[in-house]
Coordinates of C-alpha atoms and ligand atoms in Angstrom, one line a residue:
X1 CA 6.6 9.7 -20.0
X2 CA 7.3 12.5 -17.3
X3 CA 6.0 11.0 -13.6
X4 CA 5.7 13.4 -10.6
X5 CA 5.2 12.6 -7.0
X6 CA 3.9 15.1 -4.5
X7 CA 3.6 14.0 -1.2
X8 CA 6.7 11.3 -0.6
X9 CA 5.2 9.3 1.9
X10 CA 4.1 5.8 2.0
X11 CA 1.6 4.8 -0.8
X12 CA 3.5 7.7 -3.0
X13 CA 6.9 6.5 -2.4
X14 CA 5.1 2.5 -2.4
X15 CA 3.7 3.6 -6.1
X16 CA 7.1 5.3 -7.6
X17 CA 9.2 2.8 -6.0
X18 CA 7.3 -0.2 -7.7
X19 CA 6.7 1.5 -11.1
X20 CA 10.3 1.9 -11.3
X21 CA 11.1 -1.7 -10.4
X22 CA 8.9 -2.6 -12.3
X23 CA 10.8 -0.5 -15.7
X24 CA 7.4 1.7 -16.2
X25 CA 9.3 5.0 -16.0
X26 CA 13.4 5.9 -15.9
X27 CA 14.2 6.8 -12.4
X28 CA 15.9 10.1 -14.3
X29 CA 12.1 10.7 -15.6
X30 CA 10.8 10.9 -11.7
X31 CA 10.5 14.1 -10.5
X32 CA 9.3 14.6 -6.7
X33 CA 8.4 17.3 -3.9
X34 CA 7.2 16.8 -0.6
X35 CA 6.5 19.4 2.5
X36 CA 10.3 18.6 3.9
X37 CA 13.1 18.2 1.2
X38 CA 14.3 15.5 3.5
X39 CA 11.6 13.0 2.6
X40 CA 11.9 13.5 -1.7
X41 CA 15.7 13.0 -0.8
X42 CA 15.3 9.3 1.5
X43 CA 12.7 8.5 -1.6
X44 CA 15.2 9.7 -4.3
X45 CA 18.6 8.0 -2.9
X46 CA 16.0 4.7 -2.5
X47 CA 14.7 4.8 -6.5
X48 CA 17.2 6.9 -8.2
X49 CA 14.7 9.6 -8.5
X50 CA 15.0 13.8 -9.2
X51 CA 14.3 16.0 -6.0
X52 CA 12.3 18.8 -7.6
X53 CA 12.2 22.4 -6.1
X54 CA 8.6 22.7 -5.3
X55 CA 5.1 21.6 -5.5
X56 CA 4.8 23.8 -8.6
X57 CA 7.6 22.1 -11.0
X58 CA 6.6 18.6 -10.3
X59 CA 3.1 20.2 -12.0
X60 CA 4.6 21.8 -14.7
X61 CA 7.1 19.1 -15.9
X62 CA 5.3 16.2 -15.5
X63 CA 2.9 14.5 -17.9
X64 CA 1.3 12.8 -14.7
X65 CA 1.2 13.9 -11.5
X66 CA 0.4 11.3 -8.5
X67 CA -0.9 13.8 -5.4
X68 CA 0.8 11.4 -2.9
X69 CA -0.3 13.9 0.4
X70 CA -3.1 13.1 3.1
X71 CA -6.5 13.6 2.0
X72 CA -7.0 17.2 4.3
X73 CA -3.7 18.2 2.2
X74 CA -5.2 18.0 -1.5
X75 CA -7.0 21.4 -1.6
X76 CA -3.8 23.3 -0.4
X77 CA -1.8 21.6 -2.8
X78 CA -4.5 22.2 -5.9
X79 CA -4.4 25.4 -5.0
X80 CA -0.7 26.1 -4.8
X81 CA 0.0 24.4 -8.4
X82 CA -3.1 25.8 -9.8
X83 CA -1.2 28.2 -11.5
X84 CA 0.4 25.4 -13.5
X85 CA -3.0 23.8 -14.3
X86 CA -4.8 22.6 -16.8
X87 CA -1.9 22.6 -18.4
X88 CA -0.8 19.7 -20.1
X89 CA -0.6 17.8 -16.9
X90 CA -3.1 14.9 -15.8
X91 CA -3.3 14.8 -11.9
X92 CA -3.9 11.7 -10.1
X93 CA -4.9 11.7 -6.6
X94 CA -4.8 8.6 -4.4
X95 CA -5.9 10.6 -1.1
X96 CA -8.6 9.0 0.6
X97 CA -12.3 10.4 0.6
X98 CA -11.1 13.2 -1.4
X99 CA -13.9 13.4 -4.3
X100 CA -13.6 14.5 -7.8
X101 CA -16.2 17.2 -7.1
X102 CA -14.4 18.8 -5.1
X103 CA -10.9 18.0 -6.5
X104 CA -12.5 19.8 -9.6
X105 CA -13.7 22.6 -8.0
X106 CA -10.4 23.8 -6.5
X107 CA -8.4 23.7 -9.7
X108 CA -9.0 25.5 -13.0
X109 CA -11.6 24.6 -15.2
X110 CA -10.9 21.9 -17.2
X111 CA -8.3 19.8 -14.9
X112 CA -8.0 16.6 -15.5
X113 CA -7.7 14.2 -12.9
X114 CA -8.2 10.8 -12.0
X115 CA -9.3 9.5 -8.2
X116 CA -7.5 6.7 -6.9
X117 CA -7.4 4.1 -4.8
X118 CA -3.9 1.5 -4.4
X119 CA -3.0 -0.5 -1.6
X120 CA 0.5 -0.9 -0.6
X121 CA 1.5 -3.8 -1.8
X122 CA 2.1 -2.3 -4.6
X123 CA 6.0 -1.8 -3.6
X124 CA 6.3 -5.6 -4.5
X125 CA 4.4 -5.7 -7.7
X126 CA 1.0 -7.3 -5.8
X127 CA -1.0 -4.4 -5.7
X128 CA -5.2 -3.8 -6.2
X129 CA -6.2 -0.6 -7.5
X130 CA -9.7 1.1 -7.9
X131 CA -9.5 4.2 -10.3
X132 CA -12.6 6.6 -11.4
X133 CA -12.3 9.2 -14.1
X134 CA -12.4 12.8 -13.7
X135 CA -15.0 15.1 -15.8
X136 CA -12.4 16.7 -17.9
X137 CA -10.1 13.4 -17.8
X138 CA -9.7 11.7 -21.2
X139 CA -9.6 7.9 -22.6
X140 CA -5.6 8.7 -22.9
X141 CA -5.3 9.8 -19.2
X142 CA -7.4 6.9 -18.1
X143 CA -4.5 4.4 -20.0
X144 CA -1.7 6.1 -18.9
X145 CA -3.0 5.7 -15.4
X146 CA -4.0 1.8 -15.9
X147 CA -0.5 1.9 -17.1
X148 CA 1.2 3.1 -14.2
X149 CA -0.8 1.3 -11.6
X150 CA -1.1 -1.6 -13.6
X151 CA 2.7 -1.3 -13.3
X152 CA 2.5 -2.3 -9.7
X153 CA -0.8 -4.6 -9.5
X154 CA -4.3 -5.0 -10.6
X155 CA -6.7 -2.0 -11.6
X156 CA -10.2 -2.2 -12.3
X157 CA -12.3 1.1 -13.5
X158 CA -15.0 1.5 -11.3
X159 CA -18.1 4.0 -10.3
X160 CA -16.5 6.9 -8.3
X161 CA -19.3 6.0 -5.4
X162 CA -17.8 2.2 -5.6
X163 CA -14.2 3.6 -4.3
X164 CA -15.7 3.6 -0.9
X165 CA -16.1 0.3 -1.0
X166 CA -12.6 -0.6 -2.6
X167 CA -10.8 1.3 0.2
X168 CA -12.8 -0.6 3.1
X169 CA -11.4 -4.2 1.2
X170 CA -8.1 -3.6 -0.2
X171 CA -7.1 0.1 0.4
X172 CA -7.4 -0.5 4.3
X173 CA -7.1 -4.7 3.4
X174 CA -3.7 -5.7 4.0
X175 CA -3.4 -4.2 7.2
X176 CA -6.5 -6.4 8.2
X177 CA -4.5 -9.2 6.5
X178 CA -1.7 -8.1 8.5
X179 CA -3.7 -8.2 12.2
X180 CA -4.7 -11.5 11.0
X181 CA -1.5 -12.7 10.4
X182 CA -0.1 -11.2 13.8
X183 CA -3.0 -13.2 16.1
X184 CA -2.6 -16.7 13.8
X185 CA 1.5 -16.6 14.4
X186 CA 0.8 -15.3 18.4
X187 CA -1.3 -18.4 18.8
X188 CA 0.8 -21.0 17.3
X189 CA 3.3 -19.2 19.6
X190 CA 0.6 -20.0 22.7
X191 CA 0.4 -23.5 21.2
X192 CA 3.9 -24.3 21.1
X193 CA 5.6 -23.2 18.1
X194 CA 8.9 -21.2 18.3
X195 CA 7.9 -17.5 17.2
X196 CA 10.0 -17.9 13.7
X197 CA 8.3 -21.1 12.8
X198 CA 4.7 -19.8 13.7
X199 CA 5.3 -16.6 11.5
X200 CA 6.4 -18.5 8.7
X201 CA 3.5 -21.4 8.8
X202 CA 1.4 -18.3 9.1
X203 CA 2.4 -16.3 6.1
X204 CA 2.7 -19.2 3.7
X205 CA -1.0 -19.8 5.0
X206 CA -2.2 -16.8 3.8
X207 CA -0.7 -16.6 0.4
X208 CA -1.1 -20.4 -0.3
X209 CA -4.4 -19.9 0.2
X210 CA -4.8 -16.6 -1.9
X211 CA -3.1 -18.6 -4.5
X212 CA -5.5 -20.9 -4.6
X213 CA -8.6 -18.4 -4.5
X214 CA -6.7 -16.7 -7.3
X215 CA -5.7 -20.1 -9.2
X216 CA -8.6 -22.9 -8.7
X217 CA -11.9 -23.0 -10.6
X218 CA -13.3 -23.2 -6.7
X219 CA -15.1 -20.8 -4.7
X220 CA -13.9 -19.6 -1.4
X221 CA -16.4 -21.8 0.0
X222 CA -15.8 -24.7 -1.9
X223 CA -12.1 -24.4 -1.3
X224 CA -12.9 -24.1 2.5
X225 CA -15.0 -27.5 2.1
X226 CA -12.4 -29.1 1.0
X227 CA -10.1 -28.5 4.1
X228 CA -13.2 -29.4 6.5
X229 CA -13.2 -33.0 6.7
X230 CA -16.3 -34.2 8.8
X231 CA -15.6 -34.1 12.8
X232 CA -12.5 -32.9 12.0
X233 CA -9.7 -30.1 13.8
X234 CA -11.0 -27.7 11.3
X235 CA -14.8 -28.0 12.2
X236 CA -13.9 -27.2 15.6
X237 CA -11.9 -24.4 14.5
X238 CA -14.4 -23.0 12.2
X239 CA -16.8 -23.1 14.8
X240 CA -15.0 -21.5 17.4
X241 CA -14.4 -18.1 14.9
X242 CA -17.6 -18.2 14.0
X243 CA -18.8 -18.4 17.6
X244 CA -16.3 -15.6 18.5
X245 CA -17.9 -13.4 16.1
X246 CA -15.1 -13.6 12.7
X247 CA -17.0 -13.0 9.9
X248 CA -19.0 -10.2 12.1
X249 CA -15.7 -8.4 13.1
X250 CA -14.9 -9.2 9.0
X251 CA -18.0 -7.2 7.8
X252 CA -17.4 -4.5 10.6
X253 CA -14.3 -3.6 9.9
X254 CA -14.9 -3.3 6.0
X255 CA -18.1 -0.8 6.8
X256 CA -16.0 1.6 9.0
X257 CA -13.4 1.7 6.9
X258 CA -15.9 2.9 4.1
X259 CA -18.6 4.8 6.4
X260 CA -14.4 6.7 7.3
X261 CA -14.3 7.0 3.5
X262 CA -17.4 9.1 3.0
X263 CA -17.2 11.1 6.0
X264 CA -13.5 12.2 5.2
X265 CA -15.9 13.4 1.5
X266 CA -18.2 14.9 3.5
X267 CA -15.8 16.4 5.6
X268 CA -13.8 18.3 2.5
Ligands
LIG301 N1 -0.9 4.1 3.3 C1 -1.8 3.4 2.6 O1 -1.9 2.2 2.8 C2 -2.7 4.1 1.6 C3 -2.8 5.5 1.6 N2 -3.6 6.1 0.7 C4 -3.7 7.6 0.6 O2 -2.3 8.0 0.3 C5 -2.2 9.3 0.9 C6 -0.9 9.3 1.7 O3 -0.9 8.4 2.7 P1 0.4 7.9 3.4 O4 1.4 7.6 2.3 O5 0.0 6.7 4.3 O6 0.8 9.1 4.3 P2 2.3 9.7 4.6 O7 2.1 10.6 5.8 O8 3.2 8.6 4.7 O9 2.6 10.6 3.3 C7 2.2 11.9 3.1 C8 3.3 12.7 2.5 O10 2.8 14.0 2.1 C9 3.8 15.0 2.3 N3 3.2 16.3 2.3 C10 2.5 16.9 3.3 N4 2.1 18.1 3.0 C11 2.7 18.4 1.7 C12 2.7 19.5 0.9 N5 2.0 20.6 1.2 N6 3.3 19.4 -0.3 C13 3.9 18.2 -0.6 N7 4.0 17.1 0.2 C14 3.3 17.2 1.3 C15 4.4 14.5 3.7 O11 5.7 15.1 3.8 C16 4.4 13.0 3.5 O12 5.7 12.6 2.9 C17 -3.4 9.6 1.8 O13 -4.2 10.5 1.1 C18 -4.1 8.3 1.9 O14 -5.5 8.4 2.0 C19 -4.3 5.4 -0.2 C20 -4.3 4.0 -0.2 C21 -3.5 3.3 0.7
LIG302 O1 -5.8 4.6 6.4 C1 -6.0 5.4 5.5 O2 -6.7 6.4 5.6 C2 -5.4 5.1 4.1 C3 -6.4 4.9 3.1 C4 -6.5 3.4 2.8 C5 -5.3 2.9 3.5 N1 -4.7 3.8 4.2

């Protein structure tokens, strides 16, 4: 299989990185553009990868092409490759907002493509992926695409409308996860700890207790009991976030990520 990358940025370069770690695809079967040369050269000397000469090659020699760009790029890019498309190439965009509709409607009839949406945790193998199927898209493009993300993380097939909702938790997540992170390390930092220490402790925190989420028969809320002990530190602590508004700031942050979501689709 022939992979393609247009648009060598973050979540593109996150995606070809991993799936080559990973030994989904050679690095010698990677082909890449991006707007400067300069950026599909840093990704190629980091994976191993082939610098293509345009937008347009990527299209035509690849089996599937990840559009890697910012969401207001995708219709520029559509239309410059359009010449190579339908072709024999399945297109899979990860761009924010950017719906099918309109994905379809500024490339030939009969274009396959597949929306969607990664996180970038992905570079290390952890990553959560929503994907929706194009009109034209097959059951074969659908795999190949579960393949390569699956490469780098989890993938689940859902509703186009539902993507929305995956990029408010875990397209725009981690960087939540990160903010949280930050403030637990900066208080232990107020409380005493030496700055390492309190990022460590902090870090472990979170993925020990992911682990468990991921690992124990328990609910979140069950698993939260079981920390609580009756007129305990973590009572007061619970209290205090909830007081201070957490699971509010939580729920806000998840609906403006998606409400950012559909107005970017509205937008295009
Ligand atoms: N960063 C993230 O956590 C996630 C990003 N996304 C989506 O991934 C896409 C890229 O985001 P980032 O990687 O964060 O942005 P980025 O700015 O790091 O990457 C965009 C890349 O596209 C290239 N580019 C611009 N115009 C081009 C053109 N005409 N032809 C070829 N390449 C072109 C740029 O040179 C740059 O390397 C966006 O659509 C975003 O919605 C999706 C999920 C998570
Ligand atoms: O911030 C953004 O728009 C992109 C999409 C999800 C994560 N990053």
């Amino acid at each position: 299989m022939k992979i393609g990358l247009i648009g060598c940025g973050r979540m593109g370069g996150a995606l070809i990185e991993g799936a080559i770690t990973a030994g989904l695809v050679a690095s010698s079967d990677v082909l890449l553009s991006s707007r400067s040369k300069e950026s599909a050269q840093t990704l190629a000397d980091k994976c191993g990868a082939v610098v293509a000469e345009n937008n347009s090659q990527v299209a035509r020699e690849s089996d599937l092409v990840l559009l890697g760009c910012k969401p207001y790029q995708i219709i520029d890019i559509l239309n410059e490759i359009s010449a190579e498309l339908p072709g024999d190439t399945c297109l899979v965009s990860v761009a924010a907002g950017i719906t099918l509709q309109s994905m379809e409607g500024a490339s030939p009839e009969g274009t396959r493509i597949i929306r969607a949406m990664p996180n970038t945790p992905s570079l290390i193998g952890m990553g959560a992926t929503g994907i929706s199927k194009g009109s034209h898209a097959t059951d074969a493009d659908i795999a190949i695409a579960q393949k390569l993300l699956g490469s780098v993380g989890i993938v689940l097939e859902t509703r186009e409308d539902q993507l929305d909702a995956v990029t408010g938790v875990s397209g725009s997540g981690p960087a939540y996860v990160y903010t949280f992170i930050e403030e637990l390390a900066a208080q232990g930092v107020k409380e005493g700890l030496d700055a390492d220490d309190a990022l460590q402790l902090a870090t472990q925190t979170v993925i020990g207790a992911a682990r468990m989420v991921e690992q124990s028969p328990m609910s979140p809320a069950e698993l939260r009991n079981q920390v609580t002990s009756p007129g305990g530190t973590t009572l007061a602590g619970l209290k205090a976030l909830t007081d201070s508004g957490f699971e509010k700031s939580v729920a806000t942050g998840v609906a403006a990520a998606a409400a950012r979501s559909r107005e970017i689709a509205a937008e295009s």
